[in-house]
Short mmCIF file of C-alpha atoms in Angstrom, two decimals:
data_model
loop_
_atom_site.label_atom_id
_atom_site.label_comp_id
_atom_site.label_asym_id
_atom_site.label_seq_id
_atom_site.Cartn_x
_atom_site.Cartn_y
_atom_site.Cartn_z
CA UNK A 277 -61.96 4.38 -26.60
CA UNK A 278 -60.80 0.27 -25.75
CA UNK A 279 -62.10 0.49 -22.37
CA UNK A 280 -66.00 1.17 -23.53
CA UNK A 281 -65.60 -1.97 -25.25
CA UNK A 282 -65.25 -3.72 -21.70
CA UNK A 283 -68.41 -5.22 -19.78
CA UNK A 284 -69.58 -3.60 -16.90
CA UNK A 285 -69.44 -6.15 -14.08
CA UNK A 286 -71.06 -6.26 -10.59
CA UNK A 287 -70.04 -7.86 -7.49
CA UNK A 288 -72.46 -8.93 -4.44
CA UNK A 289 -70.91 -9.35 -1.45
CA UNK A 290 -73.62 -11.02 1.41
CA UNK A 291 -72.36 -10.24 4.39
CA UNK A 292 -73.64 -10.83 8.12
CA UNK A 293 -73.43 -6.90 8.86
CA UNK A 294 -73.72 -5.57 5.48
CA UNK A 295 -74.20 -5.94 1.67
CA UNK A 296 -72.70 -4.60 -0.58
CA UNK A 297 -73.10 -4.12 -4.55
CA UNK A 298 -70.59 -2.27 -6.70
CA UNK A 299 -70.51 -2.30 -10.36
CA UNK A 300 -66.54 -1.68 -11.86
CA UNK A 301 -65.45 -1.39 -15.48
CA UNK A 302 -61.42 -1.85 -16.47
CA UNK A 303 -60.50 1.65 -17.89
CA UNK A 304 -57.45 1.54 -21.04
CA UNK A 305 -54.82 1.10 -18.07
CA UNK A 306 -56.16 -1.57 -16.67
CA UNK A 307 -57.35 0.03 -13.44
CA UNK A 308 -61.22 -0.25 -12.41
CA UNK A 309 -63.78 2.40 -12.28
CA UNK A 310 -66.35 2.12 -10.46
CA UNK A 311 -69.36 2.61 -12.18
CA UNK A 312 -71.70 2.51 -9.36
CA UNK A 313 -71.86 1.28 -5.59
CA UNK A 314 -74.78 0.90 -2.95
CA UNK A 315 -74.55 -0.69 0.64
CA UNK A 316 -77.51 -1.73 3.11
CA UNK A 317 -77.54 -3.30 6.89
CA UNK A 318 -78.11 -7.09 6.90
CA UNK A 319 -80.45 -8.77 8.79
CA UNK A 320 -81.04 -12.35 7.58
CA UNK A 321 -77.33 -13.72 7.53
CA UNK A 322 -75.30 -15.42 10.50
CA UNK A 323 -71.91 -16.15 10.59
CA UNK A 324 -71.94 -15.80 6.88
CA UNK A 325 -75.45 -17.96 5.76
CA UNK A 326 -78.49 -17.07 4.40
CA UNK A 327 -80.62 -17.94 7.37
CA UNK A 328 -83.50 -15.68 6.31
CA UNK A 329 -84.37 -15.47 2.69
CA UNK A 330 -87.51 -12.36 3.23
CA UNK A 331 -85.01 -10.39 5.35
CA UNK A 332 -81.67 -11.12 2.97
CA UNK A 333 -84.03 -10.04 -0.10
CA UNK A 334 -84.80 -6.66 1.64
CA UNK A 335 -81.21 -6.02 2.28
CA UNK A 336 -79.98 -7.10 -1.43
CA UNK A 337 -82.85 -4.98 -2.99
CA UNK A 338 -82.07 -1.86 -0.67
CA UNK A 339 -78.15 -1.98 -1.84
CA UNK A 340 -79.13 -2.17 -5.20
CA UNK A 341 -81.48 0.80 -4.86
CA UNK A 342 -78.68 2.84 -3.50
CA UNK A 343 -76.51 1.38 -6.22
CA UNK A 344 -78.60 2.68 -8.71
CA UNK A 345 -79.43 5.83 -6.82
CA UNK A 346 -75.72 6.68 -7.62
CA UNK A 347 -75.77 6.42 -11.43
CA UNK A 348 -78.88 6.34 -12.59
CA UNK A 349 -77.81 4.93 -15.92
CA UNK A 350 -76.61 1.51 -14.66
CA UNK A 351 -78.73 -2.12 -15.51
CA UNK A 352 -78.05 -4.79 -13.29
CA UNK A 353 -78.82 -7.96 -14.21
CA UNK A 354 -76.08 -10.62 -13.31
CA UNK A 355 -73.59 -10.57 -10.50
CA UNK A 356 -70.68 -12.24 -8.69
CA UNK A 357 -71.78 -13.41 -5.55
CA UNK A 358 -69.21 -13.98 -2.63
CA UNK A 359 -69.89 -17.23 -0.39
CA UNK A 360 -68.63 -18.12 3.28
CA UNK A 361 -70.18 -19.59 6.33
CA UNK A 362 -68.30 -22.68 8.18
CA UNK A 363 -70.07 -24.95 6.49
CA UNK A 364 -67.21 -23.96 3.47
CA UNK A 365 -64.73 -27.18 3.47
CA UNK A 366 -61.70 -27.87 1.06
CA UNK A 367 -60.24 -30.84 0.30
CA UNK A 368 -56.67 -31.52 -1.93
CA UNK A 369 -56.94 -34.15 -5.08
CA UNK A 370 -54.52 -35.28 -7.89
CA UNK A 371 -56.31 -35.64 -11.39
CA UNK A 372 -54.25 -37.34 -14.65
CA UNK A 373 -55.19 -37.60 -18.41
CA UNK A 374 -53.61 -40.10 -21.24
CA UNK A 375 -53.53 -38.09 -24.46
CA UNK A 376 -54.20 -39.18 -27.85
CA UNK A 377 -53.16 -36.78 -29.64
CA UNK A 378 -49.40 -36.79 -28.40
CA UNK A 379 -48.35 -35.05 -31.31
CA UNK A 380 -49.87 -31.84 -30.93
CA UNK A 381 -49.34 -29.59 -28.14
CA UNK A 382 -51.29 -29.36 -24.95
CA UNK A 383 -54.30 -26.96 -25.38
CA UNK A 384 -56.57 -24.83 -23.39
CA UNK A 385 -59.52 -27.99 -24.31
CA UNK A 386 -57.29 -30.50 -22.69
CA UNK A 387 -56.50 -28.38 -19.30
CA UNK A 388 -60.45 -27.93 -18.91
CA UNK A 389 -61.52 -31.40 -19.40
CA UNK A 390 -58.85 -32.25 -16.69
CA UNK A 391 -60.71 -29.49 -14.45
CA UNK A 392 -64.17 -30.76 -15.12
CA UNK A 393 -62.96 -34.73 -14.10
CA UNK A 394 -62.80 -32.93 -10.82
CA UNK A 395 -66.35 -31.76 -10.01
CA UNK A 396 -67.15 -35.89 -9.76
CA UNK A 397 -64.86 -36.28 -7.38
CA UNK A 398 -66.56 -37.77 -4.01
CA UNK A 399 -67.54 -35.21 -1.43
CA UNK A 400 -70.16 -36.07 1.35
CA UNK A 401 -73.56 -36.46 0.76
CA UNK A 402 -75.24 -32.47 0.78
CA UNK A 403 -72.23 -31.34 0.07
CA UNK A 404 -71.68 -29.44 -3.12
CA UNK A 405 -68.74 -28.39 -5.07
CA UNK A 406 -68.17 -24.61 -5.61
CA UNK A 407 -64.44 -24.52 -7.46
CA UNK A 408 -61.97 -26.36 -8.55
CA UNK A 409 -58.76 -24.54 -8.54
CA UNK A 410 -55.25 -25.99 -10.30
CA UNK A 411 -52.65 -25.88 -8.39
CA UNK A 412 -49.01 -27.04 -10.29
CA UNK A 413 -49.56 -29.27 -13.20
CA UNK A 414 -47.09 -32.11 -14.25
CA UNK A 415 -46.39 -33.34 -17.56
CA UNK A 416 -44.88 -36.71 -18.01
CA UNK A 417 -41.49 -36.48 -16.06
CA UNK A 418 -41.85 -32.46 -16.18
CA UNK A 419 -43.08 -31.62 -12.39
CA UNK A 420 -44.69 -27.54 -10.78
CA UNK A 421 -45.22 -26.49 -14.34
CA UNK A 422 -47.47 -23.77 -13.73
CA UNK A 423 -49.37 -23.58 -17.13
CA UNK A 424 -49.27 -26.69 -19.67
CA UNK A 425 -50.27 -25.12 -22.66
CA UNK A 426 -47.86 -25.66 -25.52
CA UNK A 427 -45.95 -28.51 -24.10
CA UNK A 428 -46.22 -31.78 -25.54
CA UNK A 429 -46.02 -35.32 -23.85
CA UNK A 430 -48.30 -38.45 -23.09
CA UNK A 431 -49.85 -37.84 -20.15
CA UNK A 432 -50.62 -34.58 -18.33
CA UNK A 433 -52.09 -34.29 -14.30
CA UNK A 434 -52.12 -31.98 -11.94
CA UNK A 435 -53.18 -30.86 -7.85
CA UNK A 436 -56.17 -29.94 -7.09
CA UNK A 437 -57.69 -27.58 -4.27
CA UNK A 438 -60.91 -27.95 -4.37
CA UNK A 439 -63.88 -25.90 -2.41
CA UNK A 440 -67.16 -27.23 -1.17
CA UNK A 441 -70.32 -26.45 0.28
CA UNK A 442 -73.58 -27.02 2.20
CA UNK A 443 -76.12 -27.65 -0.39
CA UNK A 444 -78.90 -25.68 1.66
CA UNK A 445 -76.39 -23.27 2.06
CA UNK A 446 -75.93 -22.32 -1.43
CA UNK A 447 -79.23 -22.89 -2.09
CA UNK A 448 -80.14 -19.91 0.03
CA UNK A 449 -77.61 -17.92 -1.19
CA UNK A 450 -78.86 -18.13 -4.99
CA UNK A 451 -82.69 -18.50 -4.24
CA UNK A 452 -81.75 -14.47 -2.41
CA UNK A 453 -80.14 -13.22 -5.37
CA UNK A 454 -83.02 -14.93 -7.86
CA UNK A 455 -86.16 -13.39 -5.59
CA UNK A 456 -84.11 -10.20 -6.10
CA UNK A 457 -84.78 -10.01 -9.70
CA UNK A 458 -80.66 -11.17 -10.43
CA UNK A 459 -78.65 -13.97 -12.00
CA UNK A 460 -75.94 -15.36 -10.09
CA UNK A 461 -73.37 -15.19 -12.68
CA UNK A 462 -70.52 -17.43 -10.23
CA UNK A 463 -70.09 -18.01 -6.79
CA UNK A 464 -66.60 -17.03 -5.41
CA UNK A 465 -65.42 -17.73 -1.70
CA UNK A 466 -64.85 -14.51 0.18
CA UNK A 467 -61.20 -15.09 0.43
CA UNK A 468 -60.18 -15.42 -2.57
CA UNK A 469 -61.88 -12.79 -3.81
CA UNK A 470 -60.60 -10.59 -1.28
CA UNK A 471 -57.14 -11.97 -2.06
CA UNK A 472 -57.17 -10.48 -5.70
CA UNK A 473 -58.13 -7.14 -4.74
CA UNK A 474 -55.52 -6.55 -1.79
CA UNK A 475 -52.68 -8.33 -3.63
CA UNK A 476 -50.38 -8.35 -6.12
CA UNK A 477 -48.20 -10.88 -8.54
CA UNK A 478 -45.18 -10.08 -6.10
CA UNK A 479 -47.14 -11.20 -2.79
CA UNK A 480 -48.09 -14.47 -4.32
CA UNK A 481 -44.79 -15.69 -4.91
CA UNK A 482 -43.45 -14.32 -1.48
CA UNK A 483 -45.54 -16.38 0.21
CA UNK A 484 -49.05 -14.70 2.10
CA UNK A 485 -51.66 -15.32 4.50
CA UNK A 486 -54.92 -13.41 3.51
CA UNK A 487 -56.91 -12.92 6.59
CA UNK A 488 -60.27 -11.29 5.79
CA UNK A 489 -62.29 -10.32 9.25
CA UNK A 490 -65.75 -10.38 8.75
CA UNK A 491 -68.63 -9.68 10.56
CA UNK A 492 -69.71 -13.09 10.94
CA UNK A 493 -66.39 -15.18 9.76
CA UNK A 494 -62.90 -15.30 9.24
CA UNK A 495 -61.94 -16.02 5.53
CA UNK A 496 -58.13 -17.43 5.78
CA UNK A 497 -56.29 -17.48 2.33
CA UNK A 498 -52.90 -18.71 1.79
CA UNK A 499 -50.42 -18.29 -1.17
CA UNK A 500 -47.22 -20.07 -1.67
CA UNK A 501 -44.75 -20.03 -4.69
CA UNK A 502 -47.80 -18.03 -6.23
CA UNK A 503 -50.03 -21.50 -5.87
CA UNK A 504 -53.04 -21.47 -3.32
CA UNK A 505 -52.07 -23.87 -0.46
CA UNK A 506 -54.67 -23.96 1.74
CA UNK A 507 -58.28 -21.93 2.20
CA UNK A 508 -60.39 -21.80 5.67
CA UNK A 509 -63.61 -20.11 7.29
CA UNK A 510 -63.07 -19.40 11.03
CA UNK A 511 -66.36 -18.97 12.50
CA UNK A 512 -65.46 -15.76 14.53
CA UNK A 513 -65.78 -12.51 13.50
CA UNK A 514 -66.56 -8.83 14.83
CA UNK A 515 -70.01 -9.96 15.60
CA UNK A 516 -68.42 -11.97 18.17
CA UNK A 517 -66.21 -9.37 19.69
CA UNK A 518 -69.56 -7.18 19.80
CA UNK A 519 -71.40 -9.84 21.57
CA UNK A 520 -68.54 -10.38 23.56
CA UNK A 521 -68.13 -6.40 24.41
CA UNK A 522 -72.16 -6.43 25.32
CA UNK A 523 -71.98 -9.43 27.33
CA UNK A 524 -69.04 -8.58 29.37
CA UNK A 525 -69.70 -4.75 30.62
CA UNK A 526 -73.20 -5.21 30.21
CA UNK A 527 -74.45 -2.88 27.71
CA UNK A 528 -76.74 -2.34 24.57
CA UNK A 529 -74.83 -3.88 20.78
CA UNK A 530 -75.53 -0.41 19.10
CA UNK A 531 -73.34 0.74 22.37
CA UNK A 532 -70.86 -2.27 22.19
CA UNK A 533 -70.48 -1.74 18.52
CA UNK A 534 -69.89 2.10 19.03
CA UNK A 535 -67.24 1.21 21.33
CA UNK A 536 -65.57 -1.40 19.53
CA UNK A 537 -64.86 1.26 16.65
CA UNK A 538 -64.32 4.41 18.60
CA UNK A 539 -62.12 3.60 21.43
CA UNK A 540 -61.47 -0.52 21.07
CA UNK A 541 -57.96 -1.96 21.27
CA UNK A 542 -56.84 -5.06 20.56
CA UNK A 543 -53.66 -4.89 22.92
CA UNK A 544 -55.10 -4.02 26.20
CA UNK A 545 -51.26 -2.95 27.42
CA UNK A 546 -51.62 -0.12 24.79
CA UNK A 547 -54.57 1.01 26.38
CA UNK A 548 -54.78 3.54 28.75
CA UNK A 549 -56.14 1.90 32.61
CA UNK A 550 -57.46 6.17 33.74
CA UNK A 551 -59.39 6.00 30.65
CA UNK A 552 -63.38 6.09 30.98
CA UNK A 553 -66.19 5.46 28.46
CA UNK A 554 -69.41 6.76 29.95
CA UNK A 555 -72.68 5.26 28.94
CA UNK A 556 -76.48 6.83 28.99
CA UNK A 557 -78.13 4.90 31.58
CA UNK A 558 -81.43 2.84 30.72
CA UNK A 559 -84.98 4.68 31.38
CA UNK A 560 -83.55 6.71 34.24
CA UNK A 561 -81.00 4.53 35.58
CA UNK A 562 -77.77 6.32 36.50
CA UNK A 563 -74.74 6.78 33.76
CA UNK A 564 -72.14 3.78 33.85
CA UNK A 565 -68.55 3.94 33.78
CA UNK A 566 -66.61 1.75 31.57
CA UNK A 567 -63.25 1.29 31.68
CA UNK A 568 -61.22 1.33 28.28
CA UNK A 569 -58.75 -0.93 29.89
CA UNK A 570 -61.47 -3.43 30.22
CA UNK A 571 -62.89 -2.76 26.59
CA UNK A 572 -59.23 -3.56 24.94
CA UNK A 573 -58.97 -6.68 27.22
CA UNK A 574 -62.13 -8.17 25.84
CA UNK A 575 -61.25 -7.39 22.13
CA UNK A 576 -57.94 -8.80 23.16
CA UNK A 577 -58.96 -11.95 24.09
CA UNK A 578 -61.37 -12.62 20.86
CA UNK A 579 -58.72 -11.56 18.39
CA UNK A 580 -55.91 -13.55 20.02
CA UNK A 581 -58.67 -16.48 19.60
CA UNK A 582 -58.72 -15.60 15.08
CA UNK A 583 -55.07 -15.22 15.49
CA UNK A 584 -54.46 -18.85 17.34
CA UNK A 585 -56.90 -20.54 14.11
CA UNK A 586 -54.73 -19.17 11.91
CA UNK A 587 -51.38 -20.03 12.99
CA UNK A 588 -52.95 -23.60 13.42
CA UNK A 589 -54.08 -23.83 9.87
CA UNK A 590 -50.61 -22.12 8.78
CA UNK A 591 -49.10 -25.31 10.79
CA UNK A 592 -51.46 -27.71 9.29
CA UNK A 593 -50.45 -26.81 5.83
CA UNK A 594 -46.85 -26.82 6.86
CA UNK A 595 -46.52 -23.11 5.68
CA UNK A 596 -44.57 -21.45 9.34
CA UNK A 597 -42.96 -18.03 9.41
CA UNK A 598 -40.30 -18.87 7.88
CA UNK A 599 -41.73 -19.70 4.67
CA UNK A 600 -44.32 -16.92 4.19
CA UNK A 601 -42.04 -13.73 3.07
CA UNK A 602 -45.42 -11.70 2.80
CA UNK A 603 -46.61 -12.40 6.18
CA UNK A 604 -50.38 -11.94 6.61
CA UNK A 605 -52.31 -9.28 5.34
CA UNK A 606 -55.43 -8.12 7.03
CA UNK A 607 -58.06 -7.48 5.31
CA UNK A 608 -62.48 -6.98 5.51
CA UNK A 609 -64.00 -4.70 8.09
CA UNK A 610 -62.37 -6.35 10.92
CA UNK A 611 -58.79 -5.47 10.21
CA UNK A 612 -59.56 -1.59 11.00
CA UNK A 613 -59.54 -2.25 14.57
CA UNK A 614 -56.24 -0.35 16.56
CA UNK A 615 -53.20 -2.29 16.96
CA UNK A 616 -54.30 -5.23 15.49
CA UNK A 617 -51.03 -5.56 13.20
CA UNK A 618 -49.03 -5.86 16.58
CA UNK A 619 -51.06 -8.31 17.92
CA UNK A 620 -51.12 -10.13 14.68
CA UNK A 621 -47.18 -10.48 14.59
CA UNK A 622 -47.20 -11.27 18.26
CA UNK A 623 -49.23 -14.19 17.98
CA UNK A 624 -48.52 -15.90 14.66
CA UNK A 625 -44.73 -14.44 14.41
CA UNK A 626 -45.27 -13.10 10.92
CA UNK A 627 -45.09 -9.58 9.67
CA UNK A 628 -48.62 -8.08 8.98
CA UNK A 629 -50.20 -5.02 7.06
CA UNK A 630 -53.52 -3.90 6.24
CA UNK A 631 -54.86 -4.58 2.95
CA UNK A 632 -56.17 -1.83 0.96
CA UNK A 633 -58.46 -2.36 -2.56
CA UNK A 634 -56.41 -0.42 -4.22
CA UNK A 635 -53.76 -2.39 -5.70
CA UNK A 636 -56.17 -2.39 -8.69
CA UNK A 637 -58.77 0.54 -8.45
CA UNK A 638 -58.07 3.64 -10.68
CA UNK A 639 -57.46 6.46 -8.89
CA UNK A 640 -59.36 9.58 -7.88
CA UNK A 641 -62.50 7.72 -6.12
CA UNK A 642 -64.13 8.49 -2.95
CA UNK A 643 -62.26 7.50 0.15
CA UNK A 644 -65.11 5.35 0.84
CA UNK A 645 -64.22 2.16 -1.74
CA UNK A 646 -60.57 1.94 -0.86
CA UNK A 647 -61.67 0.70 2.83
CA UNK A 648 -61.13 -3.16 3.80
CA UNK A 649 -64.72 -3.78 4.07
CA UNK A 650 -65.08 -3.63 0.38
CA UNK A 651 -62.14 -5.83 -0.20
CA UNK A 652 -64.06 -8.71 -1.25
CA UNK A 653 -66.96 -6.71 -3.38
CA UNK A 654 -64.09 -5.36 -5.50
CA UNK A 655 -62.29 -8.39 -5.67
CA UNK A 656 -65.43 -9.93 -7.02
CA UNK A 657 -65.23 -7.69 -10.22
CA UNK A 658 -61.85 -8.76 -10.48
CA UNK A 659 -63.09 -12.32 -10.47
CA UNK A 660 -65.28 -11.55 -13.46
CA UNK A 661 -62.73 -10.01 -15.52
CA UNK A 662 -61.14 -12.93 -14.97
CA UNK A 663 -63.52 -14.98 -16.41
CA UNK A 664 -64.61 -12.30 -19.36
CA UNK A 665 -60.29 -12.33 -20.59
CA UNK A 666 -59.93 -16.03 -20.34
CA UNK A 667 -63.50 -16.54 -21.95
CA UNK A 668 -64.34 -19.13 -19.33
CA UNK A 669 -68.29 -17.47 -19.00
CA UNK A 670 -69.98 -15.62 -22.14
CA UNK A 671 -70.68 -11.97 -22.03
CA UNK A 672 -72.80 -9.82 -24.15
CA UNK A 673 -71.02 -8.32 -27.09
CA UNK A 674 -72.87 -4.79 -26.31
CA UNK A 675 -70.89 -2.64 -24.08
CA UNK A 676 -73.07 0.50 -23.18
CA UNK A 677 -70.71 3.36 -22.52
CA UNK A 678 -71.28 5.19 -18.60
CA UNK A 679 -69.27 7.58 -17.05
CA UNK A 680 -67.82 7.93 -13.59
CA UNK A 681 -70.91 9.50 -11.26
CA UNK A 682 -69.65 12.74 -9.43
CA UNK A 683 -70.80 11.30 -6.54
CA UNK A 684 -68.03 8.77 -6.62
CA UNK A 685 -65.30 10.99 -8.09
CA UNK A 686 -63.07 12.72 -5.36
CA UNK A 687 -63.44 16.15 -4.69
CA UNK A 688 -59.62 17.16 -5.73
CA UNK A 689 -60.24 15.38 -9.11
CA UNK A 690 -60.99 18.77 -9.97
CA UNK A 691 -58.12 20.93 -9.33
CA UNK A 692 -55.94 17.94 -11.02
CA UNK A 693 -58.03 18.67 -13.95
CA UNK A 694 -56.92 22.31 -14.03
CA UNK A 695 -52.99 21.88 -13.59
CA UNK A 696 -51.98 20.70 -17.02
CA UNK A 697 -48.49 21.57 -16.54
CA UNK A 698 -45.73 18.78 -17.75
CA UNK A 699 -44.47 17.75 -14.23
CA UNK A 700 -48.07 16.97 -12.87
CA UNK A 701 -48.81 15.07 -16.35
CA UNK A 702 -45.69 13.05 -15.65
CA UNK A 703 -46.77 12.18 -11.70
CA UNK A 704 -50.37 10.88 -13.59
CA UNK A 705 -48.57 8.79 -15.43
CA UNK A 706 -46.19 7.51 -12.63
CA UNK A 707 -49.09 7.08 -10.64
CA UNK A 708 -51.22 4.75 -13.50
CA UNK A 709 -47.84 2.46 -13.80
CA UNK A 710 -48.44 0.98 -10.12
CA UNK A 711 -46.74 -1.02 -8.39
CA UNK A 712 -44.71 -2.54 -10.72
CA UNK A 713 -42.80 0.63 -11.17
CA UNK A 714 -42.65 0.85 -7.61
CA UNK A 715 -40.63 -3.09 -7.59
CA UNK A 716 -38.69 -2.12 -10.65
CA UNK A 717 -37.15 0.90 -8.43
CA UNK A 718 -36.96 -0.58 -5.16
CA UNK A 719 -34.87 -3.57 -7.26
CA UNK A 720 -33.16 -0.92 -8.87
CA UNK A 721 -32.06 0.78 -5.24
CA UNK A 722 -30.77 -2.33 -3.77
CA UNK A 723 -28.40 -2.96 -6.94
CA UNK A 724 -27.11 0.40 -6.50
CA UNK A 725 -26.67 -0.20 -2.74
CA UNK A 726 -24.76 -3.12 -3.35
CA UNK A 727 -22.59 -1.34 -6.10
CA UNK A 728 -21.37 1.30 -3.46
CA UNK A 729 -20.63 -1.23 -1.10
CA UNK A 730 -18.54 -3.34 -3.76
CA UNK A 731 -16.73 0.23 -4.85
CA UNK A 732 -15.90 1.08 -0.99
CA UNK A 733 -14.37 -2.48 -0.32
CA UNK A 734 -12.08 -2.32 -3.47
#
């Protein structure tokens, strides 16, 4: 079958609560299976940098365990490694290059010698520079061409957004993944990772605000005309609300955490002011009594804090709600908190949703790898097949051929197995298309709407 012939790729997402490694293959529709996934608790990474190497070593080499613990067969020996941390800074440049060959038309050679001028560009001293990303090219007089390639003309430029980083800071990143026995095959930032596994072509162009809550950071992503505009790290995160929670009513993380995710808010007038939490006292101290009012108003006040940095970079950018279509979309462990959407279109005045990674996961996984928190992990696979169909990294030719692990397969995968009958064939099918079938019939709809409202005003 084609999709045996595809590379089995692995994404590493260091995270200041968690990390995570899942290895995904592109099945014949397009859709990735995961082949394999493993998690463990993080204990050496702050606000989204390698702080301790020993500790962040443990934690990689404990997710891979699990990772192979799920399918034995897998071999892991390069991976995509998602960055962050505030020390992440972008810049905008504009890059041109006189052709001599003005004959011929523009090739793929030409497009990355312009991209490689880039990386000397001048950055601060310990900085380094992680990507350069192409934003609209021009071509002589020819301006927002977004690909080049078979065009002809003298000179051809483009925009620039590129992404840099502390030296150190990467540094301890790949010096991790090396002391864990891996190759790191690219560095990606969070963002945009997470970006390409909540969205699709039609989000890009409507314009859309990617705002991936971490544990330690806020990745901010934004999309305009399908070109990134703009990429930031906000150095808050649920850590913070944690810390906050625990500082404020006085109690133990483990308890603020448990909190946060059980009964936490983050519009205290949706929470209820008779409602109580009660927590264990310490060593024999008496039970206390915490008000869920008082829980939501913390979270509140924290979130509202993300929300203001992002309508600030939104400004900064020159990107307001009236240009983003898509609104934002919430993504990374973060976003699951209750009524955050509200808030979110409260403060920045944009329409929000939660970001699922399942605009491009096959279906009939565990629950488990469709959450936000894997958002960038998957997106990080993604990122590889990028790279693997546009030949910008080699690959080994030698594909070995693994199946799904039960343990990763849902449980109703089953029964679908047994009902061969035509009509739930047929809702396979519809279901493999995606969202594209999903446009092509909402488009569809609103023609016919309009049609009926043509034929009653004749």
């Amino acid at each position: 079958m084609q999709h045996e012939q595809q590379p089995i790729i692995v994404g590493l997402d260091i995270g200041t609560t968690k990390i995570a490694a899942i290895a995904g293959r592109k099945n014949e529709f397009g859709k990735l299976e995961i082949l394999g996934f493993g998690r463990a608790n993080s204990n050496g990474v702050k606000h989204g940098q390698v702080l301790n190497i020993d500790e962040t070593i443990k934690a990689i080499t404990m997710a891979l365990e699990n990772c192979y613990a799920s399918n034995p067969g897998l071999e892991i020996s390069e991976v995509y490694v998602g960055i962050a941390g505030h020390h992440i800074k972008s810049l905008q440049t504009r890059g041109d290059i006189v052709r001599h060959q003005t004959d011929d038309e523009i090739s793929q050679r030409e497009i990355d010698q312009l991209i490689a001028d880039q990386y000397k560009t001048y950055i601060p001293a310990g900085d380094q520079i992680i990507d350069v990303i192409p934003q609209e090219f021009t071509v002589d007089n020819f301006q927002n061409i977004p690909n080049p390639i078979g065009y002809g003309g003298v000179k051809i430029g483009a925009n620039f957004h590129i992404i840099t980083g502390d030296r150190n800071a990467i540094r301890n990143i790949t010096r991790a993944v090396e002391k864990s026995g891996l190759k790191t095959k690219d560095l990606v930032l969070q963002p945009l990772a997470s970006a390409s596994a909540v969205m699709g072509t039609e989000d890009l162009e409507a314009g859309v605000a990617i705002v991936d809550i971490g544990g330690g950071t806020t990745d901010l992503a934004v999309f305009y005309e399908g070109i990134l505009k703009h990429t930031a790290v906000i150095p808050f995160g649920g850590e913070n609300i944690t810390n906050d929670i625990k500082t404020g009513l006085g109690v133990l993380k483990t308890q603020a955490e448990q909190m946060k995710v059980q009964f936490g808010s983050a519009l205290a007038n949706e929470a209820r002011s008779n409602a109580f939490i009660t927590i264990p006292g310490l060593r024999g101290m008496p039970a206390k009594e915490i008000s869920v009012k008082n829980l939501a108003n913390i979270i509140q006040a924290r979130m509202s804090e993300i929300m203001d940095f992002v309508t600030y970079h939104l400004k900064q950018v020159g990107l307001d709600n009236r240009m983003l279509n898509g609104g934002v979309v919430l993504t990374g462990g973060g976003s699951q908190l209750k009524h955050l959407i509200q808030l979110t279109e409260y403060v920045t005045g944009l329409n929000a949703r939660i970001g699922f990674p399942t605009e491009h996961l096959a279906a009939g996984h565990i629950e488990e790898l469709a959450r936000p928190t894997y958002s960038t992990c998957i997106g990080l696979i993604l990122k590889g097949y990028s790279d693997y169909e546009n030949h910008r990294k080699q690959f080994e030719n030698q594909f070995r051929k693994l199946e799904i692990p039960e343990n990763l397969r849902k449980a109703e995968l089953v029964e679908e197995e047994v009902m061969d009958d035509e009509e739930s064939q047929a809702q396979k099918v519809r279901n493999r298309k995606g969202i594209k079938d999903f446009w092509g019939k909402f488009k569809d709809g609103i023609i016919e709407l309009f049609k009926e409202e043509e034929d009653h005003a004749l």
